[in-house]
Coordinates of C-alpha atoms in Angstrom, one line a residue:
Chain W
X1 CA -8.4 -21.9 147.3
X2 CA -10.4 -19.2 145.7
X3 CA -14.0 -19.9 144.5
X4 CA -12.9 -19.3 140.9
X5 CA -10.1 -21.9 141.1
X6 CA -12.4 -24.5 142.6
X7 CA -15.0 -24.0 139.9
X8 CA -12.3 -24.2 137.3
X9 CA -10.9 -27.3 138.8
X10 CA -14.3 -28.9 138.8
X11 CA -14.9 -27.9 135.2
X12 CA -11.5 -29.0 134.0
X13 CA -11.6 -32.3 135.7
X14 CA -15.0 -33.1 134.4
X15 CA -14.1 -31.8 131.0
X16 CA -11.0 -34.0 130.8
X17 CA -13.1 -37.1 131.6
X18 CA -16.0 -36.3 129.3
X19 CA -14.0 -34.7 126.5
X20 CA -12.6 -38.1 125.6
X21 CA -16.1 -39.5 125.5
X22 CA -17.4 -36.4 123.8
X23 CA -15.0 -36.6 120.9
X24 CA -15.3 -40.3 120.4
X25 CA -19.0 -40.3 120.5
X26 CA -19.7 -37.1 118.7
X27 CA -17.4 -37.7 115.8
X28 CA -20.0 -39.8 114.0
X29 CA -22.7 -37.3 114.8
X30 CA -20.9 -34.2 113.6
X31 CA -19.5 -35.9 110.5
X32 CA -22.8 -37.2 109.6
X33 CA -24.6 -33.9 109.8
X34 CA -22.2 -31.3 108.6
X35 CA -18.8 -32.7 107.6
X36 CA -19.7 -35.2 104.9
X37 CA -16.8 -33.8 102.8
X38 CA -14.4 -35.1 105.4
X39 CA -16.1 -38.4 105.4
X40 CA -15.8 -38.7 101.6
X41 CA -12.0 -38.3 101.7
X42 CA -11.4 -41.2 104.1
X43 CA -14.2 -43.6 103.3
X44 CA -13.2 -46.1 100.6
X45 CA -16.9 -46.9 99.9
X46 CA -18.4 -45.5 96.8
X47 CA -21.6 -44.5 98.7
X48 CA -21.5 -41.7 101.2
X49 CA -23.9 -42.3 104.1
X50 CA -25.1 -38.8 105.0
X51 CA -27.8 -39.7 107.4
X52 CA -26.8 -39.5 111.1
X53 CA -28.4 -42.9 111.7
X54 CA -26.3 -44.4 109.1
X55 CA -23.2 -43.3 111.0
X56 CA -24.3 -44.5 114.3
X57 CA -21.3 -45.3 116.5
X58 CA -20.6 -49.0 116.3
X59 CA -21.4 -49.7 119.9
X60 CA -24.8 -48.2 119.5
X61 CA -25.6 -50.0 116.3
X62 CA -24.6 -53.1 118.1
X63 CA -26.9 -52.3 121.0
X64 CA -29.9 -51.8 118.6
X65 CA -29.2 -54.9 116.7
X66 CA -28.5 -57.0 119.7
X67 CA -31.8 -56.0 121.2
X68 CA -33.6 -56.9 118.0
X69 CA -31.8 -60.2 117.7
X70 CA -32.6 -61.2 121.3
X71 CA -36.2 -60.3 120.9
X72 CA -36.7 -62.2 117.6
X73 CA -35.4 -65.5 118.9
X74 CA -37.9 -67.7 117.0
X75 CA -39.3 -68.0 113.5
X76 CA -41.1 -66.5 111.8
X77 CA -40.1 -63.2 113.5
X78 CA -36.4 -64.2 113.2
X79 CA -36.6 -63.1 109.6
X80 CA -36.3 -59.5 111.0
X81 CA -32.7 -60.3 111.8
X82 CA -32.1 -61.4 108.3
X83 CA -33.8 -58.1 107.1
X84 CA -31.4 -56.0 109.2
X85 CA -28.5 -57.8 107.6
X86 CA -29.7 -56.6 104.2
X87 CA -29.8 -52.9 104.9
X88 CA -26.3 -51.8 104.2
X89 CA -22.7 -52.9 104.6
X90 CA -22.1 -51.9 108.2
X91 CA -25.4 -53.4 109.3
X92 CA -24.7 -56.6 107.5
X93 CA -21.3 -56.9 109.1
X94 CA -22.7 -56.1 112.5
X95 CA -25.5 -58.7 112.2
X96 CA -23.1 -61.4 111.1
X97 CA -20.9 -60.5 114.1
X98 CA -23.8 -60.6 116.5
X99 CA -25.7 -63.7 115.3
X100 CA -23.9 -66.7 116.6
X101 CA -23.6 -70.0 114.8
X102 CA -26.2 -72.6 115.7
X103 CA -23.3 -74.4 117.6
X104 CA -23.4 -71.7 120.2
X105 CA -26.9 -70.4 120.3
X106 CA -29.0 -73.3 119.0
X107 CA -30.8 -71.0 116.5
X108 CA -31.1 -71.1 112.8
X109 CA -30.9 -67.7 111.2
X110 CA -29.3 -67.4 107.8
X111 CA -29.4 -70.2 105.2
X112 CA -25.7 -70.9 106.0
X113 CA -26.9 -72.1 109.4
X114 CA -28.1 -75.3 107.6
X115 CA -24.5 -76.2 106.8
X116 CA -23.0 -75.3 110.2
X117 CA -22.9 -77.7 113.1
X118 CA -25.8 -77.9 115.5
X119 CA -25.7 -76.9 119.2
X120 CA -23.3 -78.4 121.7
X121 CA -26.0 -78.0 124.3
X122 CA -29.3 -79.5 123.5
X123 CA -30.6 -80.3 120.0
X124 CA -32.3 -78.6 117.2
X125 CA -35.7 -80.2 116.7
X126 CA -37.1 -80.6 113.2
X127 CA -39.7 -82.6 111.4
X128 CA -39.8 -84.2 108.0
X129 CA -42.9 -84.4 105.9
X130 CA -43.0 -87.0 103.1
X131 CA -45.1 -86.4 100.0
X132 CA -45.2 -89.8 98.2
X133 CA -47.1 -88.5 95.2
X134 CA -44.3 -86.1 94.3
X135 CA -41.5 -88.1 95.8
X136 CA -40.6 -85.0 97.8
X137 CA -39.4 -84.7 101.4
X138 CA -39.6 -81.4 103.3
X139 CA -37.6 -80.6 106.3
X140 CA -38.9 -78.0 108.8
X141 CA -37.7 -76.5 112.0
X142 CA -40.2 -77.3 114.8
X143 CA -41.9 -74.2 116.1
X144 CA -43.9 -76.1 118.6
X145 CA -42.8 -78.6 121.1
X146 CA -45.8 -80.8 120.5
X147 CA -44.7 -83.6 118.3
X148 CA -47.7 -83.8 116.0
X149 CA -48.2 -80.1 115.4
X150 CA -47.2 -79.3 111.9
X151 CA -46.0 -75.8 112.7
X152 CA -42.5 -75.2 111.3
X153 CA -40.1 -73.0 109.4
X154 CA -39.1 -74.5 106.1
X155 CA -35.5 -75.5 105.9
X156 CA -34.8 -77.9 103.0
X157 CA -36.4 -80.1 100.5
X158 CA -35.3 -83.2 98.8
X159 CA -36.6 -84.7 95.5
X160 CA -36.2 -88.4 95.0
X161 CA -35.2 -89.8 91.6
X162 CA -35.1 -93.5 90.9
X163 CA -32.5 -94.4 88.3
X164 CA -31.6 -97.8 86.8
X165 CA -28.5 -98.4 89.1
X166 CA -29.2 -96.1 92.0
X167 CA -31.5 -93.7 93.7
X168 CA -30.7 -90.1 94.2
X169 CA -32.1 -87.4 96.4
X170 CA -31.3 -83.9 95.3
X171 CA -31.5 -81.3 98.1
X172 CA -32.6 -77.7 97.7
X173 CA -33.2 -74.7 99.8
X174 CA -36.5 -73.9 98.2
X175 CA -39.1 -75.4 95.9
X176 CA -39.2 -72.8 93.2
X177 CA -36.1 -73.6 91.4
X178 CA -35.2 -77.2 91.5
X179 CA -32.6 -77.3 88.8
X180 CA -29.1 -78.3 89.8
X181 CA -27.7 -75.2 88.3
X182 CA -29.6 -73.0 90.7
X183 CA -28.1 -71.4 93.8
X184 CA -30.7 -73.3 95.8
X185 CA -29.1 -76.7 95.1
X186 CA -26.9 -77.5 98.0
X187 CA -26.2 -81.2 97.8
X188 CA -27.5 -84.7 97.2
X189 CA -27.6 -88.3 98.4
X190 CA -27.0 -91.2 96.2
X191 CA -27.6 -94.8 97.0
X192 CA -26.4 -98.1 95.5
X193 CA -28.9 -100.4 93.9
X194 CA -29.7 -102.4 97.0
X195 CA -30.1 -99.3 99.2
X196 CA -27.4 -100.5 101.5
X197 CA -24.7 -97.9 100.8
X198 CA -25.2 -94.2 100.4
X199 CA -22.9 -91.3 99.6
X200 CA -23.7 -87.7 100.7
X201 CA -22.5 -84.9 98.4
X202 CA -22.1 -81.3 99.1
X203 CA -21.9 -78.5 96.5
X204 CA -19.3 -76.9 98.7
X205 CA -15.9 -78.6 99.1
X206 CA -14.9 -79.5 102.6
X207 CA -11.4 -78.3 103.6
X208 CA -9.8 -81.7 104.0
X209 CA -9.7 -82.2 100.3
X210 CA -6.1 -82.9 99.2
X211 CA -4.5 -79.6 99.3
X212 CA -5.0 -77.3 96.4
X213 CA -3.3 -73.9 96.0
X214 CA -6.2 -71.5 96.1
X215 CA -5.1 -68.2 94.8
X216 CA -8.4 -66.5 95.7
X217 CA -8.5 -68.0 99.2
X218 CA -7.5 -64.9 101.1
X219 CA -10.3 -62.9 99.8
X220 CA -13.7 -64.5 99.3
X221 CA -14.7 -61.7 97.0
X222 CA -12.1 -62.7 94.5
X223 CA -13.9 -65.1 92.3
X224 CA -15.5 -65.2 88.9
X225 CA -19.2 -64.7 89.2
X226 CA -19.9 -65.5 85.6
X227 CA -18.7 -69.0 86.1
X228 CA -20.4 -69.8 89.4
X229 CA -23.9 -69.2 88.0
X230 CA -23.5 -71.0 84.7
X231 CA -21.2 -73.9 85.3
X232 CA -22.9 -77.2 86.2
X233 CA -22.7 -77.7 90.0
X234 CA -20.0 -80.0 91.1
X235 CA -20.4 -81.9 94.2
X236 CA -18.0 -83.3 96.8
X237 CA -18.4 -86.5 98.7
X238 CA -18.6 -85.6 102.4
X239 CA -20.0 -88.8 104.0
X240 CA -20.9 -92.4 103.5
X241 CA -23.8 -94.2 105.1
X242 CA -24.1 -98.0 105.1
X243 CA -26.7 -100.4 106.4
X244 CA -26.3 -104.0 107.3
X245 CA -28.3 -106.7 108.9
X246 CA -27.1 -107.5 112.3
X247 CA -26.2 -110.9 113.7
X248 CA -29.9 -111.7 114.1
X249 CA -30.5 -111.2 110.4
X250 CA -33.9 -109.7 109.7
X251 CA -35.1 -110.5 113.2
X252 CA -33.1 -107.7 114.7
X253 CA -32.7 -104.0 113.9
X254 CA -30.3 -103.2 111.2
X255 CA -27.0 -101.6 111.8
X256 CA -26.1 -98.2 110.4
X257 CA -22.6 -96.8 110.0
X258 CA -21.8 -93.3 108.9
X259 CA -18.4 -92.1 108.0
X260 CA -18.3 -88.3 108.1
X261 CA -15.3 -87.3 106.0
X262 CA -15.8 -83.6 106.5
X263 CA -15.9 -83.9 110.3
X264 CA -12.8 -85.1 112.2
X265 CA -13.3 -87.5 115.1
X266 CA -11.3 -85.0 117.2
X267 CA -14.3 -82.6 116.9
X268 CA -15.9 -84.5 119.8
X269 CA -12.8 -84.2 122.1
X270 CA -12.4 -81.4 124.6
X271 CA -11.6 -78.2 122.6
X272 CA -12.4 -79.9 119.3
X273 CA -14.2 -78.1 116.5
X274 CA -15.4 -78.8 113.0
X275 CA -13.0 -77.1 110.7
X276 CA -13.7 -74.9 107.6
X277 CA -17.3 -74.1 108.1
X278 CA -18.8 -72.2 105.3
X279 CA -19.8 -68.6 105.7
X280 CA -22.3 -68.7 102.9
X281 CA -24.4 -71.4 101.1
X282 CA -23.5 -70.0 97.7
X283 CA -21.4 -72.5 96.0
X284 CA -18.9 -69.9 94.8
X285 CA -16.2 -71.9 96.6
X286 CA -16.2 -74.1 93.5
X287 CA -14.4 -71.4 91.6
X288 CA -11.7 -71.1 94.3
X289 CA -11.0 -74.8 94.1
X290 CA -11.6 -75.0 90.4
X291 CA -9.2 -72.1 89.9
X292 CA -8.5 -73.5 86.5
X293 CA -11.6 -72.0 85.2
X294 CA -11.1 -68.4 86.3
X295 CA -7.4 -68.2 87.0
X296 CA -5.9 -70.6 84.5
X297 CA -3.6 -72.3 87.0
X298 CA -2.5 -75.5 85.4
X299 CA -1.5 -77.1 88.8
X300 CA -5.1 -76.9 89.9
X301 CA -6.5 -78.2 86.7
X302 CA -4.4 -81.3 87.1
X303 CA -5.8 -81.9 90.5
X304 CA -9.4 -81.4 89.6
X305 CA -9.7 -85.1 88.9
X306 CA -9.3 -85.7 92.6
X307 CA -12.6 -84.2 93.3
X308 CA -14.5 -87.1 91.8
X309 CA -16.4 -88.8 94.4
X310 CA -15.1 -92.3 94.2
X311 CA -11.5 -91.2 94.3
X312 CA -12.1 -88.9 97.2
X313 CA -13.9 -91.5 99.3
X314 CA -11.1 -94.0 98.7
X315 CA -8.6 -91.5 99.9
X316 CA -10.3 -90.4 103.0
X317 CA -11.3 -93.7 104.4
X318 CA -7.8 -94.8 104.0
X319 CA -7.1 -93.1 107.2
X320 CA -9.2 -95.4 109.2
X321 CA -8.9 -98.6 107.3
X322 CA -5.2 -98.8 106.9
X323 CA -4.1 -97.6 110.2
X324 CA -3.3 -94.0 109.4
X325 CA -2.2 -93.9 105.8
X326 CA -1.7 -90.3 104.9
X327 CA -3.6 -88.3 102.4
X328 CA -2.2 -86.4 99.4
X329 CA 1.0 -84.6 99.4
X330 CA 1.1 -83.1 102.8
X331 CA 0.1 -84.4 106.2
X332 CA -2.9 -82.2 106.7
X333 CA -5.5 -84.9 106.6
X334 CA -4.1 -87.6 108.8
X335 CA -7.1 -86.9 111.0
X336 CA -9.6 -89.8 111.3
X337 CA -13.1 -89.0 110.2
X338 CA -16.0 -89.1 112.7
X339 CA -17.9 -92.4 112.6
X340 CA -21.4 -92.6 113.8
X341 CA -23.2 -95.8 114.6
X342 CA -26.8 -96.4 115.5
X343 CA -27.4 -97.1 119.2
X344 CA -28.4 -100.6 119.7
X345 CA -32.0 -101.0 120.9
X346 CA -32.7 -103.3 123.9
X347 CA -35.0 -106.2 123.6
X348 CA -38.0 -105.7 125.8
X349 CA -39.2 -109.1 127.0
X350 CA -42.6 -108.0 128.1
X351 CA -43.4 -105.9 125.1
X352 CA -41.7 -108.3 122.8
X353 CA -40.0 -105.6 120.8
X354 CA -36.8 -103.6 120.3
X355 CA -36.8 -100.4 122.3
X356 CA -34.9 -97.2 122.2
X357 CA -35.6 -94.2 124.4
X358 CA -36.6 -91.5 122.0
X359 CA -37.8 -89.3 124.9
X360 CA -41.2 -88.8 123.4
X361 CA -40.0 -87.5 120.1
X362 CA -40.8 -90.7 118.2
X363 CA -44.1 -92.4 118.7
X364 CA -44.6 -94.9 115.9
X365 CA -42.5 -98.1 115.8
X366 CA -40.7 -98.3 112.5
X367 CA -37.6 -100.0 111.2
X368 CA -36.5 -96.5 109.9
X369 CA -36.2 -95.1 113.4
X370 CA -32.7 -94.7 114.8
X371 CA -30.4 -92.9 117.1
X372 CA -26.8 -92.2 116.1
X373 CA -23.9 -91.9 118.5
X374 CA -20.2 -91.5 117.9
X375 CA -18.1 -94.6 117.6
X376 CA -14.8 -94.3 119.3
X377 CA -13.4 -97.3 117.6
X378 CA -11.3 -96.4 114.5
X379 CA -12.4 -99.6 112.9
X380 CA -13.1 -100.2 109.2
X381 CA -16.2 -98.6 107.8
X382 CA -18.3 -101.7 108.0
X383 CA -18.7 -103.3 111.4
X384 CA -17.9 -107.0 111.6
X385 CA -21.2 -108.9 111.5
X386 CA -20.0 -111.3 114.2
X387 CA -19.8 -108.6 116.9
X388 CA -22.6 -108.4 119.5
X389 CA -24.4 -105.1 120.0
X390 CA -21.6 -102.6 120.9
X391 CA -21.4 -100.9 124.3
X392 CA -20.1 -97.4 123.8
X393 CA -17.9 -95.4 126.2
X394 CA -19.9 -93.0 128.3
X395 CA -18.4 -89.8 126.9
X396 CA -19.7 -90.6 123.5
X397 CA -23.1 -91.6 124.6
X398 CA -24.8 -88.4 123.4
X399 CA -27.3 -89.0 120.7
X400 CA -26.1 -86.9 117.8
X401 CA -28.9 -87.6 115.5
X402 CA -32.3 -89.0 116.2
X403 CA -34.9 -89.8 113.6
X404 CA -38.3 -91.5 113.8
X405 CA -41.9 -91.7 112.8
X406 CA -44.7 -89.9 114.5
X407 CA -47.5 -90.2 112.0
X408 CA -48.2 -91.3 108.5
X409 CA -45.7 -89.4 106.3
X410 CA -44.3 -87.4 109.2
X411 CA -41.1 -87.9 111.1
X412 CA -39.1 -86.0 113.6
X413 CA -35.4 -85.3 113.3
X414 CA -33.3 -84.0 116.2
X415 CA -29.7 -83.2 115.6
X416 CA -26.8 -81.6 117.5
X417 CA -23.1 -80.8 117.2
X418 CA -21.1 -81.8 115.2
X419 CA -23.7 -82.5 112.5
X420 CA -25.3 -79.8 110.4
X421 CA -29.0 -79.7 109.4
X422 CA -28.0 -80.6 105.8
X423 CA -25.9 -83.6 106.8
X424 CA -28.6 -84.8 109.3
X425 CA -31.3 -84.5 106.7
X426 CA -29.3 -86.5 104.1
X427 CA -28.6 -89.3 106.6
X428 CA -32.3 -89.5 107.5
X429 CA -33.2 -89.7 103.8
X430 CA -31.0 -92.8 103.5
X431 CA -33.2 -94.4 106.1
X432 CA -36.2 -94.0 103.9
X433 CA -34.6 -95.8 101.0
X434 CA -32.8 -98.8 102.4
X435 CA -34.5 -102.0 101.6
X436 CA -33.2 -103.9 104.6
X437 CA -36.3 -104.7 106.6
X438 CA -36.8 -106.0 110.0
X439 CA -39.5 -108.5 111.0
Chain Q
X1 CA -34.5 -37.9 147.8
X2 CA -31.6 -35.6 147.6
X3 CA -29.0 -36.8 150.1
X4 CA -27.8 -33.4 151.1
X5 CA -25.8 -33.2 154.2
X6 CA -27.7 -31.4 156.9
X7 CA -27.3 -27.7 156.9
X8 CA -26.3 -27.3 153.3
X9 CA -28.3 -26.5 150.1
X10 CA -29.1 -29.3 147.7
X11 CA -26.2 -29.5 145.3
X12 CA -27.1 -29.3 141.7
X13 CA -25.7 -30.3 138.4
X14 CA -26.3 -28.0 135.4
X15 CA -26.3 -29.0 131.7
X16 CA -25.7 -26.2 129.3
X17 CA -27.2 -26.6 125.8
X18 CA -26.5 -24.8 122.6
X19 CA -27.4 -21.1 123.0
X20 CA -26.2 -21.1 126.6
X21 CA -29.5 -22.4 128.1
X22 CA -29.1 -24.0 131.5
X23 CA -31.0 -27.0 132.8
X24 CA -30.5 -28.1 136.3
X25 CA -31.0 -31.4 138.2
X26 CA -30.1 -32.3 141.7
X27 CA -26.8 -34.0 142.1
X28 CA -28.4 -37.1 143.6
X29 CA -30.4 -37.5 140.4
X30 CA -27.2 -37.0 138.3
X31 CA -25.4 -39.6 140.4
X32 CA -28.1 -42.2 139.7
X33 CA -28.6 -41.4 136.0
X34 CA -25.2 -40.5 134.6
X35 CA -22.0 -42.5 134.7
X36 CA -20.0 -39.5 133.7
X37 CA -21.2 -37.6 136.7
X38 CA -20.5 -40.5 139.0
X39 CA -16.9 -40.7 137.7
X40 CA -16.4 -36.9 137.9
X41 CA -17.7 -36.7 141.4
X42 CA -15.4 -39.6 142.5
X43 CA -12.5 -37.6 141.1
X44 CA -13.1 -34.4 142.9
X45 CA -12.0 -34.2 146.5
X46 CA -13.6 -31.0 147.5
X47 CA -16.1 -28.8 145.8
X48 CA -18.3 -27.5 148.6
X49 CA -21.6 -26.4 147.3
X50 CA -20.5 -25.5 143.8
X51 CA -22.6 -26.6 140.9
X52 CA -21.1 -29.0 138.4
X53 CA -21.5 -27.6 134.9
X54 CA -21.7 -29.9 131.9
X55 CA -21.4 -28.3 128.5
X56 CA -23.4 -29.8 125.7
X57 CA -22.9 -26.9 123.4
X58 CA -23.6 -28.9 120.3
X59 CA -27.0 -30.0 121.3
X60 CA -30.3 -28.1 121.1
X61 CA -32.1 -27.1 124.2
X62 CA -35.1 -29.4 123.7
X63 CA -33.2 -32.7 123.8
X64 CA -31.2 -31.5 126.8
X65 CA -34.3 -30.5 128.6
X66 CA -35.8 -33.9 127.8
X67 CA -32.7 -35.6 129.1
X68 CA -33.0 -33.8 132.4
X69 CA -36.7 -34.6 132.6
X70 CA -35.9 -38.2 132.0
X71 CA -33.2 -38.3 134.7
X72 CA -35.5 -36.7 137.2
X73 CA -38.2 -39.2 136.5
X74 CA -36.0 -42.2 136.6
X75 CA -34.5 -41.2 139.9
X76 CA -37.9 -40.7 141.4
X77 CA -39.1 -44.1 140.1
X78 CA -36.0 -45.8 141.5
X79 CA -36.9 -44.8 145.0
X80 CA -40.5 -46.1 144.9
X81 CA -41.2 -49.8 145.4
X82 CA -41.0 -52.1 142.4
X83 CA -44.3 -53.6 141.5
X84 CA -46.1 -54.7 138.3
X85 CA -48.1 -51.5 138.5
X86 CA -45.0 -49.4 138.8
X87 CA -43.5 -51.1 135.9
X88 CA -46.6 -50.6 133.8
X89 CA -46.7 -46.9 134.8
X90 CA -43.1 -46.6 133.8
X91 CA -43.8 -48.1 130.4
X92 CA -46.7 -45.7 129.8
X93 CA -44.6 -42.8 130.8
X94 CA -41.8 -43.9 128.4
X95 CA -44.3 -44.1 125.6
X96 CA -45.5 -40.6 126.3
X97 CA -42.0 -39.4 126.7
X98 CA -41.0 -40.7 123.3
X99 CA -44.4 -39.8 121.8
X100 CA -45.4 -39.1 118.2
X101 CA -43.9 -35.6 118.4
X102 CA -40.4 -37.0 118.8
X103 CA -39.2 -37.3 115.2
X104 CA -36.0 -38.9 113.9
X105 CA -33.8 -35.9 114.4
X106 CA -34.9 -35.2 117.9
X107 CA -34.5 -38.9 118.7
X108 CA -31.0 -38.8 117.5
X109 CA -30.2 -35.6 119.4
X110 CA -31.6 -37.2 122.5
X111 CA -29.4 -40.1 122.0
X112 CA -26.4 -37.9 121.6
X113 CA -27.2 -36.0 124.7
X114 CA -27.6 -39.2 126.7
X115 CA -24.3 -40.5 125.4
X116 CA -22.5 -37.4 126.3
X117 CA -23.2 -37.9 130.0
X118 CA -23.5 -41.7 129.7
X119 CA -27.1 -41.7 130.8
X120 CA -27.5 -45.5 130.3
X121 CA -31.2 -45.5 131.1
X122 CA -32.0 -43.1 128.3
X123 CA -29.5 -44.7 125.9
X124 CA -31.3 -48.0 126.5
X125 CA -34.7 -46.5 125.9
X126 CA -33.7 -44.9 122.6
X127 CA -32.1 -48.1 121.4
X128 CA -35.2 -50.0 122.3
X129 CA -37.3 -47.5 120.4
X130 CA -35.1 -47.8 117.3
X131 CA -35.2 -51.6 117.5
X132 CA -39.0 -51.3 117.7
X133 CA -39.2 -49.0 114.7
X134 CA -37.3 -51.4 112.4
X135 CA -38.9 -54.6 113.6
X136 CA -40.9 -56.2 110.9
X137 CA -39.8 -53.9 108.2
X138 CA -38.2 -54.8 104.9
X139 CA -34.6 -53.7 104.3
X140 CA -35.8 -50.9 102.0
X141 CA -38.3 -49.7 104.5
X142 CA -35.5 -49.6 107.2
X143 CA -33.4 -47.6 104.8
X144 CA -36.2 -45.2 104.2
X145 CA -37.0 -44.7 107.8
X146 CA -33.4 -44.1 108.9
X147 CA -32.1 -42.4 105.7
X148 CA -29.5 -45.1 105.0
X149 CA -28.2 -45.7 101.5
X150 CA -27.8 -49.1 100.0
X151 CA -24.1 -49.7 99.6
X152 CA -24.1 -53.5 99.4
X153 CA -21.5 -55.2 97.3
X154 CA -22.5 -57.6 94.4
X155 CA -21.4 -60.6 96.6
X156 CA -23.6 -59.4 99.4
X157 CA -26.6 -58.9 97.0
X158 CA -26.2 -62.5 95.8
X159 CA -26.3 -63.8 99.3
X160 CA -29.2 -61.6 100.2
X161 CA -31.2 -62.9 97.2
X162 CA -30.6 -66.4 98.5
X163 CA -31.5 -65.4 102.1
X164 CA -34.7 -63.8 100.9
X165 CA -35.9 -66.7 98.8
X166 CA -35.5 -68.9 101.8
X167 CA -36.8 -66.9 104.7
X168 CA -40.3 -66.3 103.3
X169 CA -41.2 -69.9 102.8

């Protein structure tokens, strides 16, 4: 072999390896700096990104954003991740790809995290502050592990309204604009007169509504903005909470029962998930379901009446009450909803009180305190009063929602999959209102 | 440091920048710093003492020289014992390496050079620097720093308005 051929071999072999890398990696670089004309022809976007940094190869943009996301794990610095998602389209898409749902990472990042299920491992710890003078309740994400420290990231607020036949809590994402037509309104809780039955409403429809043809469904961008901002917000019943005295009457803790229409019982099984999670808190989904307003589809208009809360709740609970009655026209919603019950406290003979192990997160005894676990029994919504305190199978022993008092006007709320922060908050609010006391 | 077989000269790897300038580093350094070199050297059965030449003809001499400097430094640091002091010294060196005189354009060229030979250590360092530059900045500030234009859709702007009114509370 001559010297020249050896050198050539070396160069060629190296070249063939790196050339691939070269071209793939340099395409962005060259295009960005000197071939913007080429870019223009192929890029459908109206804005041409001419800076080389704007055309960073995806794997590098991912590297940068992943580093940022990993280093800003907690609030308030987590807002930097939200800032990156507001720079431009590619950055927003990359951020949304990198930031995992709370279900997988246990972190709250975008407002939509409030409507997505909590973590499968561990809980998200929050606290609620009550302001009696303004009848307002504030939900915060705990930033400190110490129970009494009021250091938190604001999540939601609820304003309580007392009406002649019911009480309502309207839930918002911030305090500035508390009108129901604002984008900040995300749902409400309504109670009956006695405070024994509550319904939770969401401004976004759950997917197990009786099927509606949704012409805009394939593309979320296909909706009529002018309607979403001006039309009064509609709400959809997603859960019912009821309270009862137990067999001991007022001498024992009350019994809670939550029927979660938007969460199937199968979500707790191996491989189960919560279907149809929103990708935005904006209630623009209303237009997709209320296609009659923007698309004039008469078939949808006819079905709009089904979205009224009472009709909906009748339909959904039918699954559990009547042994599997099907919903609507197709068999999509045969699934039973998840039912949560409060864990029965034990009577502590020495201390002469009912005890639940709140693991240090609840420190003041109160009838409002509770721990919710999943019920495996597909029984009727209200448990029979003659039953003794239920013993639950071990696989459903995880406490899905825990709520309790730690100081005057301060309460902790810890939740996990499959509940979302919004649902957990609404359920906790019902505990404030019920008039069933315990001696 | 250079694991040259006894009796032969240290084998070198040469990077050639725009304008035909050569920058050399020992092969042992290249092996530690560059994945492309490792792959290439696995591929070749026999090359004697010939220098491997890597053409980076699109890249200016300065970033290529910095790249070689970085690789040499990293290889030397890898051989010394790990300790808190050593880690601290490395951080200080990295700060001086990407000092105030390294502007956006140079940073980008450095990144391109590092990518071209898959010098993961330098890629990491530059990405870390970019993440640091944008931390704590508003979206408009990030756009200004990196020269990115706002091409968000109306839907996205709506969502962002909602995000913004919630994150600052």
